mmCIF file of C-alpha atoms in Angstrom:
data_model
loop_
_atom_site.group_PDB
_atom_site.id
_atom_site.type_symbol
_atom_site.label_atom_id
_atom_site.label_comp_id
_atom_site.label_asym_id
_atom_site.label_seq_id
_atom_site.Cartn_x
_atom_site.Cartn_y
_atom_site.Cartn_z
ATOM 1 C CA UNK A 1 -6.781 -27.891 14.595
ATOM 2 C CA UNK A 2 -7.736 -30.048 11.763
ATOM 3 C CA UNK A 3 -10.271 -32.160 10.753
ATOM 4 C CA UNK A 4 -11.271 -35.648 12.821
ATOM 5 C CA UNK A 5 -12.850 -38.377 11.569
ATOM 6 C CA UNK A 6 -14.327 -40.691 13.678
ATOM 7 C CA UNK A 7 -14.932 -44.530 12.438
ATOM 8 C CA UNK A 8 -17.252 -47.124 14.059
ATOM 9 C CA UNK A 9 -15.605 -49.486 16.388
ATOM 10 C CA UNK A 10 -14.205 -53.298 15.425
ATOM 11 C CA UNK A 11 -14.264 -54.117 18.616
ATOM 12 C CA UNK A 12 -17.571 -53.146 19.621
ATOM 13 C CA UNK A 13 -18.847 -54.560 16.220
ATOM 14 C CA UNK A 14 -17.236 -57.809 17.253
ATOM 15 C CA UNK A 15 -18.860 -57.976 20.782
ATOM 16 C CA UNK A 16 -22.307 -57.058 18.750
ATOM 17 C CA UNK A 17 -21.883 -59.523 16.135
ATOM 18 C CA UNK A 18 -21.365 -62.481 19.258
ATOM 19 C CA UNK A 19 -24.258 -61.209 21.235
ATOM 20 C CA UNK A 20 -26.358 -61.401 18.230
ATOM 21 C CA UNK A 21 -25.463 -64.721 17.436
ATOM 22 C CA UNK A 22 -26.002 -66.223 20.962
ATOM 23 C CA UNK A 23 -29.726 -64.194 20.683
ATOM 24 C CA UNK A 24 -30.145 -65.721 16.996
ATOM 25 C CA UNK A 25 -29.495 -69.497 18.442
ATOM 26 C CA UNK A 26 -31.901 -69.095 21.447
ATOM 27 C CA UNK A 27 -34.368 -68.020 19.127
ATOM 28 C CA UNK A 28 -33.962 -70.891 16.612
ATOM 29 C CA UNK A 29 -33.824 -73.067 19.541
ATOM 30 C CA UNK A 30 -37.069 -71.679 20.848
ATOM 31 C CA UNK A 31 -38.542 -72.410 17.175
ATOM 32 C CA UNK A 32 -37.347 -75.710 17.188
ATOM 33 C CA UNK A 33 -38.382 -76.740 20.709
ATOM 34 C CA UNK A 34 -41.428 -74.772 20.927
ATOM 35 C CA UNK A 35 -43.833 -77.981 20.835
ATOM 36 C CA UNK A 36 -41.851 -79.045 24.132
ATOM 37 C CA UNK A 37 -41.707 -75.595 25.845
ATOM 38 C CA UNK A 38 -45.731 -75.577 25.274
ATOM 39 C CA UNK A 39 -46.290 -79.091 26.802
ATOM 40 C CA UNK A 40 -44.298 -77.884 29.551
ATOM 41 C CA UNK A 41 -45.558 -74.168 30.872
ATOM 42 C CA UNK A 42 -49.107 -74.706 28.932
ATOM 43 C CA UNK A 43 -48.534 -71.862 26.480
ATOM 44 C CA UNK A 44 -49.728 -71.895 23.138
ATOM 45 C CA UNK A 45 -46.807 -73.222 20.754
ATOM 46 C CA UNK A 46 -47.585 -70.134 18.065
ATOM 47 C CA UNK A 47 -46.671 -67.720 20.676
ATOM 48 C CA UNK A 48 -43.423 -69.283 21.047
ATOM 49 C CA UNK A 49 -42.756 -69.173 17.198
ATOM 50 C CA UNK A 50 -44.001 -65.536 17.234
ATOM 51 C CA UNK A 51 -41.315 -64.668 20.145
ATOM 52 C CA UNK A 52 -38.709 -67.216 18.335
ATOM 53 C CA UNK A 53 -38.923 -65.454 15.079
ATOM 54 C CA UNK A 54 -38.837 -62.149 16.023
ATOM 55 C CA UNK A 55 -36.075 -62.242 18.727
ATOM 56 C CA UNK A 56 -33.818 -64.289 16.245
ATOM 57 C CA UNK A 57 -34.573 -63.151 12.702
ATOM 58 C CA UNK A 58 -35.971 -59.906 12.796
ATOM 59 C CA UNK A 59 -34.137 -58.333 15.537
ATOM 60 C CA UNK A 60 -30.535 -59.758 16.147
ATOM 61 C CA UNK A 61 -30.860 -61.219 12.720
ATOM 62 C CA UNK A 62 -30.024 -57.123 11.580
ATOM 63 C CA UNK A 63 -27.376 -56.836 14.657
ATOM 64 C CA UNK A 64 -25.581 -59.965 12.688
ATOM 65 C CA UNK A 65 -26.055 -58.356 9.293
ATOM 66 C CA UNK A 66 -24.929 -54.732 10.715
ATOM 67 C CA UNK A 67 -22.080 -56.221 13.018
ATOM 68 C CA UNK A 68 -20.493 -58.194 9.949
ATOM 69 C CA UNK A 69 -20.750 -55.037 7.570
ATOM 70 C CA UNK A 70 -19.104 -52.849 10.167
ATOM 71 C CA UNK A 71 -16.406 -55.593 10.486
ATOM 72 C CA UNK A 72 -15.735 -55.916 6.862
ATOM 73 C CA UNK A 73 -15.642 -52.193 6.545
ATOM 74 C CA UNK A 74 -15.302 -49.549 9.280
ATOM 75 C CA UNK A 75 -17.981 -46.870 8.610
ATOM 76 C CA UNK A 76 -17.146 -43.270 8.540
ATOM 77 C CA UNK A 77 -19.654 -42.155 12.009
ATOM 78 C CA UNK A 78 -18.787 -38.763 13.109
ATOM 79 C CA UNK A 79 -16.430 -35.726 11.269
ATOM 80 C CA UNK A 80 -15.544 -32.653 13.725
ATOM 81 C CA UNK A 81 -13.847 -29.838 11.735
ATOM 82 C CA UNK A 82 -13.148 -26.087 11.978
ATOM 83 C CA UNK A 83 -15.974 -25.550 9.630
ATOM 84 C CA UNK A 84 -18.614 -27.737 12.388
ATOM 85 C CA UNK A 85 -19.917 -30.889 13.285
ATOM 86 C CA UNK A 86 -21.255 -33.650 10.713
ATOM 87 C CA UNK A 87 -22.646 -36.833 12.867
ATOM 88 C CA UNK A 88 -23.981 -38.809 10.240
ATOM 89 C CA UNK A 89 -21.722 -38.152 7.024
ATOM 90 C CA UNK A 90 -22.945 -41.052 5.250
ATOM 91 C CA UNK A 91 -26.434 -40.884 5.863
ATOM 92 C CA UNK A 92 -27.800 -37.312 6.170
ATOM 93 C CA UNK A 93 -26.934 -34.034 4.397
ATOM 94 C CA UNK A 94 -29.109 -31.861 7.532
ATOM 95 C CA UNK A 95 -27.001 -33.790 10.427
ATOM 96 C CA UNK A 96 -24.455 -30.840 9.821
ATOM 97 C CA UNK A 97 -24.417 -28.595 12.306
ATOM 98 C CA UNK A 98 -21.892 -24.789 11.748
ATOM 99 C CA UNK A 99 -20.334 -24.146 15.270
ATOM 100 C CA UNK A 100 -22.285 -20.872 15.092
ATOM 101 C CA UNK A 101 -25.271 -22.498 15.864
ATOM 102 C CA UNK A 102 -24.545 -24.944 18.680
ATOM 103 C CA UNK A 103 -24.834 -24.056 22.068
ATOM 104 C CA UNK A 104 -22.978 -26.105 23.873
ATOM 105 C CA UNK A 105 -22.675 -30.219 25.147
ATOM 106 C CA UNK A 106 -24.358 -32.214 27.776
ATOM 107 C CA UNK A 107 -23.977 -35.585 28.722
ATOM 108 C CA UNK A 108 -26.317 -37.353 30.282
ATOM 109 C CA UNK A 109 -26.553 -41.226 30.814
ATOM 110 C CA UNK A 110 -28.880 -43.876 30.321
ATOM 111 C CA UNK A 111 -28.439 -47.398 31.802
ATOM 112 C CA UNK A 112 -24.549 -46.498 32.218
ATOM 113 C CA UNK A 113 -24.084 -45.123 28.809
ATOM 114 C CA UNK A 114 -22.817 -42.176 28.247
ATOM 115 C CA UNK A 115 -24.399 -40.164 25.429
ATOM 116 C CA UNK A 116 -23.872 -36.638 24.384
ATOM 117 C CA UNK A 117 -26.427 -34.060 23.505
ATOM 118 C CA UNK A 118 -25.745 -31.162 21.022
ATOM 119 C CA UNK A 119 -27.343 -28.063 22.280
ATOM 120 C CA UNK A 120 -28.291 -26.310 19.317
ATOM 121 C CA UNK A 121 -30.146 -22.804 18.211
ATOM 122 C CA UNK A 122 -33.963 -23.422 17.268
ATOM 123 C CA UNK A 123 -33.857 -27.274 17.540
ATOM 124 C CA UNK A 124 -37.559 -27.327 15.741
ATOM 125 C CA UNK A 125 -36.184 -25.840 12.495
ATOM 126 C CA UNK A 126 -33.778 -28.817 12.555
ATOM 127 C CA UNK A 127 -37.148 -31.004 12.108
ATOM 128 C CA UNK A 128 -38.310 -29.035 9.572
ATOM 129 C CA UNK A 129 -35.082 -29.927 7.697
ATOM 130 C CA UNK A 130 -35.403 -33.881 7.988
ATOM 131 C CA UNK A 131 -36.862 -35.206 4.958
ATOM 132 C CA UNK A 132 -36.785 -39.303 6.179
ATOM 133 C CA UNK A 133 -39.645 -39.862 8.177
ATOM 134 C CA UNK A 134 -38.476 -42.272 10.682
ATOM 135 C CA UNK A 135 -35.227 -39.305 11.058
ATOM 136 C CA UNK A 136 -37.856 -37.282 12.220
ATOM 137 C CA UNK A 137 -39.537 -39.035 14.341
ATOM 138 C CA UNK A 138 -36.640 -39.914 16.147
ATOM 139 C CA UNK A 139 -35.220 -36.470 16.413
ATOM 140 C CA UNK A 140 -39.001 -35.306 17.835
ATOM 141 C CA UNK A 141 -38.381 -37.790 20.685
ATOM 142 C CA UNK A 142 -35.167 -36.027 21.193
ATOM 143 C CA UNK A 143 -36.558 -32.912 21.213
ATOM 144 C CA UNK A 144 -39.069 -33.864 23.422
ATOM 145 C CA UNK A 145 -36.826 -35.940 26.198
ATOM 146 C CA UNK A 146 -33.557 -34.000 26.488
ATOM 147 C CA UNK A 147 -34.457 -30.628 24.101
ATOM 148 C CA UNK A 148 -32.319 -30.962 21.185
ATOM 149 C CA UNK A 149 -32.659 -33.149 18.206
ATOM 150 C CA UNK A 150 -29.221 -34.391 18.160
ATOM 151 C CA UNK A 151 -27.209 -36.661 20.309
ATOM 152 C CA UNK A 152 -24.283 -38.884 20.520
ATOM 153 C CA UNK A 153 -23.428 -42.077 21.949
ATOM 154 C CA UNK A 154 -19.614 -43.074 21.683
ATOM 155 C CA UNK A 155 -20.689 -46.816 22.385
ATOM 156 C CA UNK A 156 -20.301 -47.980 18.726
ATOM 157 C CA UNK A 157 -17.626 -45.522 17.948
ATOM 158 C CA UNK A 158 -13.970 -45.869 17.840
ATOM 159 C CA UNK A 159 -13.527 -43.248 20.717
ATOM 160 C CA UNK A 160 -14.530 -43.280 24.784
ATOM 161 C CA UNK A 161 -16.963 -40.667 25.810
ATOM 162 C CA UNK A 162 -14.237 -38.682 27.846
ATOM 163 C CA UNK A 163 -12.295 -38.060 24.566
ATOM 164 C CA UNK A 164 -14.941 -37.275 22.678
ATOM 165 C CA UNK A 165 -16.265 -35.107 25.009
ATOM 166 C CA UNK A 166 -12.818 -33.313 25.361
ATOM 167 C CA UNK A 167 -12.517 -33.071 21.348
ATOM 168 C CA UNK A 168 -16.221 -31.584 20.558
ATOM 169 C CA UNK A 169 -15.236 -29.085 23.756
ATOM 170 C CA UNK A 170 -12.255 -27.925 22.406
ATOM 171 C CA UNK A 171 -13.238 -27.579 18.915
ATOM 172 C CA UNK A 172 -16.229 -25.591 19.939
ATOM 173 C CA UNK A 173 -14.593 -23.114 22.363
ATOM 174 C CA UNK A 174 -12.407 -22.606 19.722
ATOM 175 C CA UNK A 175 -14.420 -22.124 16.512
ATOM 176 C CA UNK A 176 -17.731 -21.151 18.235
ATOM 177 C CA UNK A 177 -17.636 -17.251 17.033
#
């Protein structure tokens, strides 16, 4: 077996980069029309801004920004080799996990996606590792929901869950020892 990269998805990009626009416009629109929308259900006209800008700018304004990057450029998202497992290669030098030390897969799923949790040896020492503060803060919640501080969701990936689930499988029966 050799070495698999695994890119982000155009397509799913593409669907993100739409939904994000349509969430963008409702939010300008509820900027722009806020005066009216007051008049009409008695709510203060600032709360409106408040909920315009944030829905609009802050939040789908990044899906735009990420959705248009990942269209320009697929990003490099997952690498499964004989060696292990790297599921952030751009990002983060700890996310590499030796076969050796994983115990096995699960997937579980939440609101009909299917995400994949990486079993490993001594998940805490894992934290320890993380140097990024918001990293480690989101692997604690992992750690604390489903016992593990890594996971994977194949919904902005280039790959269904069933294949990635078959690839991680065989790659790990075959290079666990």
């Amino acid at each position: 077996m050799e070495r698999i990269e695994i890119y982000t998805s155009k397509k799913k990009s593409f669907l993100l980069l739409i939904i994000s626009i349509v969430f963008v416009l409702i939010g300008v629109w509820l900027l722009l029309e806020s005066n009216k929308l007051s008049n009409l259900k008695a709510i203060n006209p600032i709360y409106v801004h408040i909920l315009g800008f944030i829905t609009s700018v802050l939040f789908f304004g990044i899906g735009v920004y990420i959705s248009v990057k990942r269209l320009l450029k697929s990003e490099l998202a997952l690498i499964i080799d004989p060696i292990g497992l790297n599921i952030n290669p751009k990002k983060s030098l700890t996310d590499f996990i030796k076969w050796e030390e994983i115990l096995g897969f699960e997937e579980i799923k939440i609101n009909s996606v299917k995400i994949v949790v990486i079993r490993v040896k001594n998940p805490e020492s894992w934290l320890k590792k993380e140097t990024n503060t918001i990293r480690k803060k989101l692997m604690q919640f992992n750690i604390y929901s489903y016992n593990s501080p890594f996971n994977i969701s194949s919904s902005g990936l280039d790959i269904n869950s069933n294949k990635l689930n078959e690839k991680l499988n065989s790659y790990f029966e075959k290079y666990k020892n």
